[in-house]
Tab-separated table of C-alpha atoms in Angstrom:
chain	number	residue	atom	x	y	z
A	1	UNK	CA	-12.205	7.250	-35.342
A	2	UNK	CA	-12.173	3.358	-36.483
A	3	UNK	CA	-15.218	1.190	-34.385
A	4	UNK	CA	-12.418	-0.744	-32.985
A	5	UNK	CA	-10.848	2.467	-31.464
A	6	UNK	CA	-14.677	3.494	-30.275
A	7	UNK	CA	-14.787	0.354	-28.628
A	8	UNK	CA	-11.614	0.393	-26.678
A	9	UNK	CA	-13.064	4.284	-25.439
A	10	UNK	CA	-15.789	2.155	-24.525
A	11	UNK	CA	-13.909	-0.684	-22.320
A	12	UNK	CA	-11.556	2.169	-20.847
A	13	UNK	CA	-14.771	3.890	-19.927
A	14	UNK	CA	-15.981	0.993	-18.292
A	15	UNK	CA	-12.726	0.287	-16.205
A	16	UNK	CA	-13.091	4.106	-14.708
A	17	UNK	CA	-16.497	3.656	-13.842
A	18	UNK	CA	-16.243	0.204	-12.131
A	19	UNK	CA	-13.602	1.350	-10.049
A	20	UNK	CA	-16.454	2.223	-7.674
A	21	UNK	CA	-17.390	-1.521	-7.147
A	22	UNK	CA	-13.674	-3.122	-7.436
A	23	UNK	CA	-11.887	-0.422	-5.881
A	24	UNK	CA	-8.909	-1.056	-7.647
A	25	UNK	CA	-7.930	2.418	-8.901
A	26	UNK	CA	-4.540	0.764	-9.916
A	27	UNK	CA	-5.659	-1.880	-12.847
A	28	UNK	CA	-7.802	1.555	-14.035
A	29	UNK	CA	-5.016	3.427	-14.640
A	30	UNK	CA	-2.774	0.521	-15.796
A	31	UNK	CA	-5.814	0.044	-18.516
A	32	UNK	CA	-5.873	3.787	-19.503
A	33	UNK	CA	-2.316	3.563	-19.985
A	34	UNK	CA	-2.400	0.551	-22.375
A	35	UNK	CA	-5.200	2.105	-24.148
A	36	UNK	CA	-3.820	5.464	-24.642
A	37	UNK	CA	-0.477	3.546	-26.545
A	38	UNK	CA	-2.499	1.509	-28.577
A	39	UNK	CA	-4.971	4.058	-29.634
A	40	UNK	CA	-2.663	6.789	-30.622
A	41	UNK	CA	-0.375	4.496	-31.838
A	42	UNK	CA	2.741	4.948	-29.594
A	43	UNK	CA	5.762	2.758	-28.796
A	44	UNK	CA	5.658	3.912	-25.195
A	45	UNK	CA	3.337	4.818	-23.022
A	46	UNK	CA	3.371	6.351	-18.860
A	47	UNK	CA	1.483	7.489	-15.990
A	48	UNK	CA	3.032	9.032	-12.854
A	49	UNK	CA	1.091	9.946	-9.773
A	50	UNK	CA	3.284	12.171	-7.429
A	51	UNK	CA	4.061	11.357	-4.056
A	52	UNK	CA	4.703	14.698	-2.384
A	53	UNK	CA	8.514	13.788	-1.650
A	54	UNK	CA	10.112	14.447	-5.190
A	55	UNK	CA	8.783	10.932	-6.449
A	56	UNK	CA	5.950	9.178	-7.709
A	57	UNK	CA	3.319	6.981	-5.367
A	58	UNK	CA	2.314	5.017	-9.222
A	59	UNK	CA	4.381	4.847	-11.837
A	60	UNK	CA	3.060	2.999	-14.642
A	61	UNK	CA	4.089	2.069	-17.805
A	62	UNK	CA	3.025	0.404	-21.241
A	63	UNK	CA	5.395	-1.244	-23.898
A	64	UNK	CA	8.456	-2.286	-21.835
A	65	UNK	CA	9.701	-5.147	-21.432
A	66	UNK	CA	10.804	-6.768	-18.222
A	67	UNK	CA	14.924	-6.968	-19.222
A	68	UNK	CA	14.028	-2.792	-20.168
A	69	UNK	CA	12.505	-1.914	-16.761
A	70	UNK	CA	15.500	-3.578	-15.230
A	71	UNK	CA	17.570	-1.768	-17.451
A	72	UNK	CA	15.904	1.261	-16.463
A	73	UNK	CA	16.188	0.743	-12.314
A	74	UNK	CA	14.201	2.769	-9.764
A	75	UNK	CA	10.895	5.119	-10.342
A	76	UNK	CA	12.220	8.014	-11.654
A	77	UNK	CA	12.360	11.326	-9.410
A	78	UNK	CA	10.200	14.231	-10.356
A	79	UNK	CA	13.049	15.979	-12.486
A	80	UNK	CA	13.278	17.693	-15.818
A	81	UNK	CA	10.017	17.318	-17.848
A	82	UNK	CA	8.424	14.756	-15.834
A	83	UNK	CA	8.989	17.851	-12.845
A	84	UNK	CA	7.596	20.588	-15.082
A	85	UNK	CA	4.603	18.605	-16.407
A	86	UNK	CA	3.630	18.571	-12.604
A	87	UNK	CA	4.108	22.325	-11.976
A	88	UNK	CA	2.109	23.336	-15.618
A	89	UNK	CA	-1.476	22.204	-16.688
A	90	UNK	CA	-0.772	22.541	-19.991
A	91	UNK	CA	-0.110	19.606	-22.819
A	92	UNK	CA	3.255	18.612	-23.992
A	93	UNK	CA	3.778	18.204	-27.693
A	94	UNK	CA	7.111	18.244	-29.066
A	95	UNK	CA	8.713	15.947	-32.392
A	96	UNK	CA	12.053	15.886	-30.767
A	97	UNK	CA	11.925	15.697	-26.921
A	98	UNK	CA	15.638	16.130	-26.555
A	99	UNK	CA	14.844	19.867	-27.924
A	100	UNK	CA	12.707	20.887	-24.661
A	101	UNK	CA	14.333	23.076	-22.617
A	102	UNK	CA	13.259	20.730	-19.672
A	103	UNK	CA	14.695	17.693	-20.779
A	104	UNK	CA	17.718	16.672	-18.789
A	105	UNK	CA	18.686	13.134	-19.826
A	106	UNK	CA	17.951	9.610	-19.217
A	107	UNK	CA	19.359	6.949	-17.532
A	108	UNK	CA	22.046	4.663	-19.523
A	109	UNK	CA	19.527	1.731	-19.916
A	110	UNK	CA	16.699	3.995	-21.072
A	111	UNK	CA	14.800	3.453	-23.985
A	112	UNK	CA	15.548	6.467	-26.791
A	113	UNK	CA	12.259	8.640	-27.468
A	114	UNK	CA	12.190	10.953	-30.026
A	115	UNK	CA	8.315	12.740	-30.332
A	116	UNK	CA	6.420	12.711	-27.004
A	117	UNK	CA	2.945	13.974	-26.094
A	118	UNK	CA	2.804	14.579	-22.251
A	119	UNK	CA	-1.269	15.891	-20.572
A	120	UNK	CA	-1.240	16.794	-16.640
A	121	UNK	CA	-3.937	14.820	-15.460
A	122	UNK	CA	-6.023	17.316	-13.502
A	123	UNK	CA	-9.047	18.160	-11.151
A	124	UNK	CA	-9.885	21.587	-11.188
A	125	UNK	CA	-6.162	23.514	-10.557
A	126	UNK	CA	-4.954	20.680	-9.110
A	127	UNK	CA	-2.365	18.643	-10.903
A	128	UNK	CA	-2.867	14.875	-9.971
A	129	UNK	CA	-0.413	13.029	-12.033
A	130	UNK	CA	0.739	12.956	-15.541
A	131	UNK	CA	-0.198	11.071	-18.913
A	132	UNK	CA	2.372	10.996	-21.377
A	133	UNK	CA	3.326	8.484	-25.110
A	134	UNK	CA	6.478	8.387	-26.810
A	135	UNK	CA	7.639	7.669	-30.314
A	136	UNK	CA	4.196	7.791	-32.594
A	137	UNK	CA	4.307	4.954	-35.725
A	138	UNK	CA	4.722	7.122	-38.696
A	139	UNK	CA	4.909	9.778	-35.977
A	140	UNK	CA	4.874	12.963	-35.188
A	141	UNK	CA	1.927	13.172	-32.754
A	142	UNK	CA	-0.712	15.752	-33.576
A	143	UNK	CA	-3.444	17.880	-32.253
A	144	UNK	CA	-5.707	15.047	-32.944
A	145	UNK	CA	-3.429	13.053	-31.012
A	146	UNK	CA	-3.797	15.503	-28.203
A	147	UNK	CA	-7.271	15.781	-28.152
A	148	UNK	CA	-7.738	12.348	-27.076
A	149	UNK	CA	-4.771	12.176	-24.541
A	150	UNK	CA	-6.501	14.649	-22.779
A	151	UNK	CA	-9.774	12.854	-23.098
A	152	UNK	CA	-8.387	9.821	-21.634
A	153	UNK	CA	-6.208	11.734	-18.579
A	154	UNK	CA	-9.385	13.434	-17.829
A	155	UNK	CA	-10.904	9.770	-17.462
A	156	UNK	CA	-7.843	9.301	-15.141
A	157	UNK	CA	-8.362	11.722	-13.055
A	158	UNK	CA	-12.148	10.432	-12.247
A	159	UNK	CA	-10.333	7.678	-11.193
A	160	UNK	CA	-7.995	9.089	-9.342
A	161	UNK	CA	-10.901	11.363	-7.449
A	162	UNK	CA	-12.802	8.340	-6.817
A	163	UNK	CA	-9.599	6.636	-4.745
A	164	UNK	CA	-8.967	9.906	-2.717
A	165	UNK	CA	-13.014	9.464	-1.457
A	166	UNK	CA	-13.100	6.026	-1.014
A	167	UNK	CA	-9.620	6.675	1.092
A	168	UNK	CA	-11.495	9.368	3.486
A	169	UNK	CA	-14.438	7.166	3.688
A	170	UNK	CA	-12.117	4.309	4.539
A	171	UNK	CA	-10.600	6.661	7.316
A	172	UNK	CA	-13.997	7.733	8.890
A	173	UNK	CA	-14.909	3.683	9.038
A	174	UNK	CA	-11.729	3.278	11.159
A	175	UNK	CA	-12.355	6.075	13.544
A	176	UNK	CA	-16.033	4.673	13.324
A	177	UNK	CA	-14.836	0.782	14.306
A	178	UNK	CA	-12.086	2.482	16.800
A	179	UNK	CA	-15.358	4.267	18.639
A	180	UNK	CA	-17.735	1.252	18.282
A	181	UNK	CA	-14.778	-1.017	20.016
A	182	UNK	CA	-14.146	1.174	22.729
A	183	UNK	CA	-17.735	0.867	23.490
A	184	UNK	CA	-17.986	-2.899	23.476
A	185	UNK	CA	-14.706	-2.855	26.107
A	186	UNK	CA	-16.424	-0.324	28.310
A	187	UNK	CA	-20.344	-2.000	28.344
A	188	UNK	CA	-18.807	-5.817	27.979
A	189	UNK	CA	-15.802	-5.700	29.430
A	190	UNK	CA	-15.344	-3.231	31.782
A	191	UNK	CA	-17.549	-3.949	33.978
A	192	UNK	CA	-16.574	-7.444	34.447
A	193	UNK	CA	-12.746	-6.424	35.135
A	194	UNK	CA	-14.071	-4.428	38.284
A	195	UNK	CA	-16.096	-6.825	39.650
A	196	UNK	CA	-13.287	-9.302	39.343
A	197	UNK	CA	-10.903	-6.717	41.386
A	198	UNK	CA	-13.501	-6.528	43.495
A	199	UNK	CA	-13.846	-10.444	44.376
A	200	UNK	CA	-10.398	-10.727	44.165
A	201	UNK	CA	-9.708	-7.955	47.235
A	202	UNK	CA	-12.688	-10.094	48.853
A	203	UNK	CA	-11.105	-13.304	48.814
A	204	UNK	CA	-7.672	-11.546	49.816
A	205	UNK	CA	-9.286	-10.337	52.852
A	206	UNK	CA	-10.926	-13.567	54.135
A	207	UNK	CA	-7.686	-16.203	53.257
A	208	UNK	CA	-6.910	-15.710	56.679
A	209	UNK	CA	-10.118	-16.051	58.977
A	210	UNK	CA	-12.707	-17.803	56.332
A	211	UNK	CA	-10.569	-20.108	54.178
A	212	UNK	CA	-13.962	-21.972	52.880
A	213	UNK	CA	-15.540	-18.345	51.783
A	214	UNK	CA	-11.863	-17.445	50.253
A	215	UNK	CA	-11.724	-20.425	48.451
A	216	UNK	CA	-15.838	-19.802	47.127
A	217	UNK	CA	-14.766	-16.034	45.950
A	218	UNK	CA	-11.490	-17.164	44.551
A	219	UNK	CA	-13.852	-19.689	42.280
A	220	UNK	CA	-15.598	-16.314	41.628
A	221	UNK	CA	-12.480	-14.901	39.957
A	222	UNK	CA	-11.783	-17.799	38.007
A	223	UNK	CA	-15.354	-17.653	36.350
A	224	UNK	CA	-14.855	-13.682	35.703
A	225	UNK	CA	-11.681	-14.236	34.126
A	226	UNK	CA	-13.247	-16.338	32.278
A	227	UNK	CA	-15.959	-14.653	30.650
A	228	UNK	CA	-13.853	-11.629	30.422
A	229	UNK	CA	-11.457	-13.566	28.333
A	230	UNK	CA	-14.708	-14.514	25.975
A	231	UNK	CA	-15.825	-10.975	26.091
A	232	UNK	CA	-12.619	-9.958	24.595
A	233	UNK	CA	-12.246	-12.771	21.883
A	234	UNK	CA	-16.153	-12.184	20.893
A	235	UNK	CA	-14.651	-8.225	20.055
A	236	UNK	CA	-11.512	-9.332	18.810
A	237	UNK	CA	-13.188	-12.320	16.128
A	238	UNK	CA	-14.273	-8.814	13.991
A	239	UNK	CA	-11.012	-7.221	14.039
A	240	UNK	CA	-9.157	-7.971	10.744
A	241	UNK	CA	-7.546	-4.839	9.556
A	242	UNK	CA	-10.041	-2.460	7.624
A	243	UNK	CA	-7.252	-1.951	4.913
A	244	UNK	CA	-7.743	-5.861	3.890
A	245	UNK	CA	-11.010	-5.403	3.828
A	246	UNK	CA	-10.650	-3.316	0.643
A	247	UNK	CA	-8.418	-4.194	-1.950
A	248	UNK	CA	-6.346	-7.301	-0.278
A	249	UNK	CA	-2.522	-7.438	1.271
A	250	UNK	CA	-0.922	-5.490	-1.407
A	251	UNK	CA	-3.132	-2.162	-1.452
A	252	UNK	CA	-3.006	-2.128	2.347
A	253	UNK	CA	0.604	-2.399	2.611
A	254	UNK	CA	0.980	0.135	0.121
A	255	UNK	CA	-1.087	2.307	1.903
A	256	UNK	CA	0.496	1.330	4.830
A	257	UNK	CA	4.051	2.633	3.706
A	258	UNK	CA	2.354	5.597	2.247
A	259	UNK	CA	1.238	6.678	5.924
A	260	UNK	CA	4.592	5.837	7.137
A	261	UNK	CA	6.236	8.085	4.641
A	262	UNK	CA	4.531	11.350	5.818
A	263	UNK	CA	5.289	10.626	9.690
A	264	UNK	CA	8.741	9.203	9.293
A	265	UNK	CA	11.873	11.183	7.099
A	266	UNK	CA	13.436	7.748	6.675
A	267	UNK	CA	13.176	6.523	2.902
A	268	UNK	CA	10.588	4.049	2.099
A	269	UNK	CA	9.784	1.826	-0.781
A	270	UNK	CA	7.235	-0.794	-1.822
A	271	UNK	CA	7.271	-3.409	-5.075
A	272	UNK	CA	4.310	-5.441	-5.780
A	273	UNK	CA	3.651	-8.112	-7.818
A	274	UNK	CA	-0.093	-9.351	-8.402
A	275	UNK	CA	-0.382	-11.448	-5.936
A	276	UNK	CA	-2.565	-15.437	-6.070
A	277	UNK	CA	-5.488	-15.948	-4.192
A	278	UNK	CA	-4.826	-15.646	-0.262
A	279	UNK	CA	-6.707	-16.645	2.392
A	280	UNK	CA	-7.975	-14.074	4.855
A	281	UNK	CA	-5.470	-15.814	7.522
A	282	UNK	CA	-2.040	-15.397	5.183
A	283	UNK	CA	-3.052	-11.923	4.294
A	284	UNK	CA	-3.799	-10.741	8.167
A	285	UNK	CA	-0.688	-12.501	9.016
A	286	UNK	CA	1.502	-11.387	6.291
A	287	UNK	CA	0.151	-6.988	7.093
A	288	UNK	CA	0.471	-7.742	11.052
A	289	UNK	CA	3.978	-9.227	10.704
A	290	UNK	CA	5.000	-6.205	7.958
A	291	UNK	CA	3.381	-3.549	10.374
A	292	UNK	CA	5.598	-4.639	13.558
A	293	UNK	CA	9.234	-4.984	11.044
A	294	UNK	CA	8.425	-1.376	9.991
A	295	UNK	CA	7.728	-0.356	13.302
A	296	UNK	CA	11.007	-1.759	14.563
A	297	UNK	CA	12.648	-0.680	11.678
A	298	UNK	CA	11.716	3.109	12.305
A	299	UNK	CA	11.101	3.026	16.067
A	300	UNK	CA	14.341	0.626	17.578
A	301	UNK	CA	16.675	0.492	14.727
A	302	UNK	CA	17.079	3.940	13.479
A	303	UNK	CA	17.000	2.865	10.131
A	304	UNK	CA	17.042	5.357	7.197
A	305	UNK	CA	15.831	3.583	3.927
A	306	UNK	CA	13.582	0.304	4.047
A	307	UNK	CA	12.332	-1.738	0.962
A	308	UNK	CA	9.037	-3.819	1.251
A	309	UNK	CA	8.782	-6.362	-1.272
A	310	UNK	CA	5.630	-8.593	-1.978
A	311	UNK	CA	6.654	-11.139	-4.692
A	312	UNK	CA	4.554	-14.273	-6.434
A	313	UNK	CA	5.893	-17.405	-5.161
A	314	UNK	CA	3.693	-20.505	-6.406
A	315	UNK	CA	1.321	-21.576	-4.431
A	316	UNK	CA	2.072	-19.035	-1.939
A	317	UNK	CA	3.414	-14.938	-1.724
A	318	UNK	CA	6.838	-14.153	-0.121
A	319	UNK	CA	7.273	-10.331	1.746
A	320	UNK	CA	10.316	-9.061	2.600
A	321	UNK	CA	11.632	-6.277	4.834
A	322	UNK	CA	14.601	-5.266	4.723
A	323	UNK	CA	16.209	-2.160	6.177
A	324	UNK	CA	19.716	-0.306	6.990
A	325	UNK	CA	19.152	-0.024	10.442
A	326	UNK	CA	21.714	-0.896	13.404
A	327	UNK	CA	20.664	-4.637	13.778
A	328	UNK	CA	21.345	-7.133	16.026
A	329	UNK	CA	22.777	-10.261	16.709
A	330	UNK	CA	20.005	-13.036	17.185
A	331	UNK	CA	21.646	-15.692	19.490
A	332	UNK	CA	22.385	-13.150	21.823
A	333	UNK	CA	18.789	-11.561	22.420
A	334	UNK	CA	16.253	-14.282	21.086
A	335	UNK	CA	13.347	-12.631	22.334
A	336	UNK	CA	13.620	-8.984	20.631
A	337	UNK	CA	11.239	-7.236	18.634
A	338	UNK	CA	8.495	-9.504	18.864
A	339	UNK	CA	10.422	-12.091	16.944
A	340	UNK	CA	8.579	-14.701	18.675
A	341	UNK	CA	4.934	-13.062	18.373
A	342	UNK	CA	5.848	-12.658	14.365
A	343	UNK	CA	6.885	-16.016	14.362
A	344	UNK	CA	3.971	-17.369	15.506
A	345	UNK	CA	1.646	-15.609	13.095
A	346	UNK	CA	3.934	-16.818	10.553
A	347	UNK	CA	3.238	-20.631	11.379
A	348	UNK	CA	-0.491	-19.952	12.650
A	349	UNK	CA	-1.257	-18.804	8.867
A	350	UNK	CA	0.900	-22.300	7.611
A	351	UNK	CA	3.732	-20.391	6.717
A	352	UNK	CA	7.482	-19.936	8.017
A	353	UNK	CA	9.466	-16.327	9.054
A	354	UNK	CA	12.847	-16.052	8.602
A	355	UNK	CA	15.240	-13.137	10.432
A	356	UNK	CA	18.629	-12.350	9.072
A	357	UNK	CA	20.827	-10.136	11.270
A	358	UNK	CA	23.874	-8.278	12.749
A	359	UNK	CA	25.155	-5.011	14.463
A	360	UNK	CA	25.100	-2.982	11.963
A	361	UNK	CA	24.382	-4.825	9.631
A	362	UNK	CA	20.463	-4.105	8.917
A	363	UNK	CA	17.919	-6.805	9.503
A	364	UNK	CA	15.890	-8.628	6.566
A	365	UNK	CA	13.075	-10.271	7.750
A	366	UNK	CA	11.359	-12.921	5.447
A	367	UNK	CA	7.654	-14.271	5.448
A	368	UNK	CA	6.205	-16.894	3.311
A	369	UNK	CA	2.700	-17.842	3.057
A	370	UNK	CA	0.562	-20.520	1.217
A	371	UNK	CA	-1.894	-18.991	-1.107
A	372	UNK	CA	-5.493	-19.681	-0.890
C-alpha cells in the first residue's frame, strides 16, 4: 500500500479513537466513509446505520453532489440489497450489481453503479450498519479491495460501540441528576413549603381576634416564599438539558426524535445541517421549544408524520416543526399549546417564533436564533 494510503489508515484511525473525547460518532463515520472511496478508489461511497423501523438512523454518503442527493430524495428504506446486507454478515462483491438477485432498482434520479463492494459492519453476531463503494476506477473491485473494506467497517463499528456506551452512560447520569434533584427539593425545599402552610393557617386563624400578630405571620409567609422561590432557582441555575451537554442542539434533537420514534407509531424525521457556534441560551431555547411542538404534535394533534429541520442561517440556526396534525386556528385560541411560554424562550434567547396554522391544516412552527 502507497505511504499516502498508510497515512490516511492512520488519520481514519485517529478519528475512531478520538471519538471518546469529541463524542461525535457522526464526523467518524462521515471520515471512514470518505476514506474508504478514496482509498479503494471508488466513485461512490455509503454507510447506513439501521433504525429498527425499516430505515436507517445515519445514512451517509461520499461523492454526491448536492443537485444528486436532491435528485435522489429521502433515506432509502431497508429494501433489496441494502435489506439483505443487514440480515447476512458476509461481504458483497459483485462487477455488475444489477446481476444480484437482491437488487430491486433505484430511484429515477439515482446515480447508475455498475461494480459494488458492500461489508456488514459488525460486533460479534450483531449487524450494526453497512459499508458499501460503487463503481471502482479501472474497476472491478477485488479481494484486495475487500480486505480493507472490512478493515475499515470493523473501525466503524468501534465507533459505533463506543456511541451505544457513551448513550447508556448518558442515561444513568440522567437518572443520576433526576435522583440528586429530587433530593435538593426534599432537604431545600420541602421543608420550607410546610412551614409556610403552616404560618399561613396561623395567620388565617388570628385575622380575626389578633390583626397585629396576623399581619407579623403574614410577613412570615412573604419571607418563606421568598427563599423558597431562591431555593428553587439555586436548583434550577444547573438544569440545562444533559443531551446539550454532549454533542450540542443537533445530536440532542436527534436523539430526541430517536426516543420519540420507539414510544410513538407516528412517522418521524430529522435533517441537520452543521450548525455555527451557539450560545448555551439559543441551543436550550431552540431543544425546549422543539421538545413541547413534538409533544403537541403527538399528544394534542394526532399527527401522523412530523419533519424536524435544523438549517444554517447566517449568523444564526433556523428549526422547524412541522406536522400533519389537526391544527388550529390561532386568533381564535391565542393561548394554546404553550404558544406563549415558546414564545418567550424564543425572544429570551434574542430570537423570534413563528406559528403557522389551521383546522386541519397541520401546524409549522418556526424558531430562529442568533448564533454565538
Amino acid at each position: 500500500m502507497a505511504g499516502c494510503d498508510r497515512d490516511e489508515l492512520r488519520e481514519v484511525s485517529a478519528a475512531v479513537l478520538a471519538v471518546t473525547a469529541h463524542r461525535s460518532v457522526r464526523e467518524v463515520l462521515q471520515t471512514i466513509v470518505a476514506a474508504a472511496r478514496r482509498l479503494l478508489g471508488a466513485q461512490y461511497a455509503a454507510l447506513g446505520i439501521p433504525d429498527g423501523n425499516g430505515s436507517f438512523r445515519e445514512f451517509l454518503a461520499d461523492g454526491l453532489t448536492a443537485e444528486q442527493w436532491r435528485r435522489i430524495g429521502p433515506i432509502p428504506r431497508q429494501h433489496g440489497l441494502l435489506g439483505a446486507m443487514l440480515r447476512d454478515p458476509d461481504p458483497v462483491r459483485t462487477a455488475d450489481i444489477r446481476t444480484h438477485p437482491s437488487f430491486e432498482g433505484w430511484p429515477s434520479g439515482h446515480p447508475e453503479m455498475a461494480d459494488f463492494l458492500g461489508m456488514p459492519i459488525v460486533d460479534g453476531a450483531e449487524i450494526l450498519g453497512e459499508l458499501f463503494l460503487a463503481n471502482k476506477h479501472g474497476g472491478p473491485f477485488d479481494a484486495g479491495d475487500e480486505e480493507l473494506l472490512k478493515l475499515l467497517a470493523a473501525h466503524a463499528a468501534i465507533a459505533i460501540v463506543n456511541a451505544r456506551l457513551y448513550e447508556r452512560g448518558r442515561e444513568l447520569s440522567i437518572v443520576e441528576e433526576r435522583q440528586r434533584i429530587a433530593r435538593e427539593l426534599h432537604d431545600a425545599v420541602t421543608q420550607k413549603l410546610f412551614s409556610l402552610r403552616l404560618t399561613a393557617d396561623a395567620a388565617l386563624a388570628l385575622i380575626g381576634r389578633d390583626p397585629a400578630r396576623a399581619a407579623a405571620e403574614l410577613d412570615v409567609v412573604r419571607r418563606l416564599a421568598a427563599e423558597a422561590t431562591a431555593e428553587l432557582k439555586a436548583i434550577v441555575v444547573g438544569l440545562r438539558p444533559i443531551d446539550l451537554a454532549g454533542e450540542g442542539l443537533g445530536s440532542a434533537l436527534r436523539r430526541q426524535i430517536e426516543l420519540l420514534r420507539r414510544v410513538h407509531p407516528a412517522e418521524l424525521s430529522f435533517q441537520a445541517d452543521a450548525l455555527p457556534p451557539l450560545t448555551a441560551a439559543s441551543e436550550e431555547a431552540a431543544y425546549r421549544v422543539a421538545q413541547e411542538a413534538l409533544h403537541n404534535a403527538l399528544r394534542h394533534a394526532a399527527a401522523t408524520a412530523i419533519t424536524v429541520e435544523l438549517r444554517r442561517a447566517p449568523p444564526g440556526v433556523t428549526l422547524t416543526i412541522a406536522d400533519n396534525g389537526r391544527g388550529f386556528a390561532l386568533a381564535e385560541q391565542p393561548g394554546r399549546l404553550g404558544l406563549a411560554s415558546m414564545r418567550e424562550r424564543a425572544r429570551a434567547a434574542g430570537g423570534r417564533l413563528l406559528i403557522s396554522s389551521a383546522p386541519g391544516d397541520g401546524t409549522v412552527v418556526t424558531m430562529e436564533v442568533p448564533g454565538a
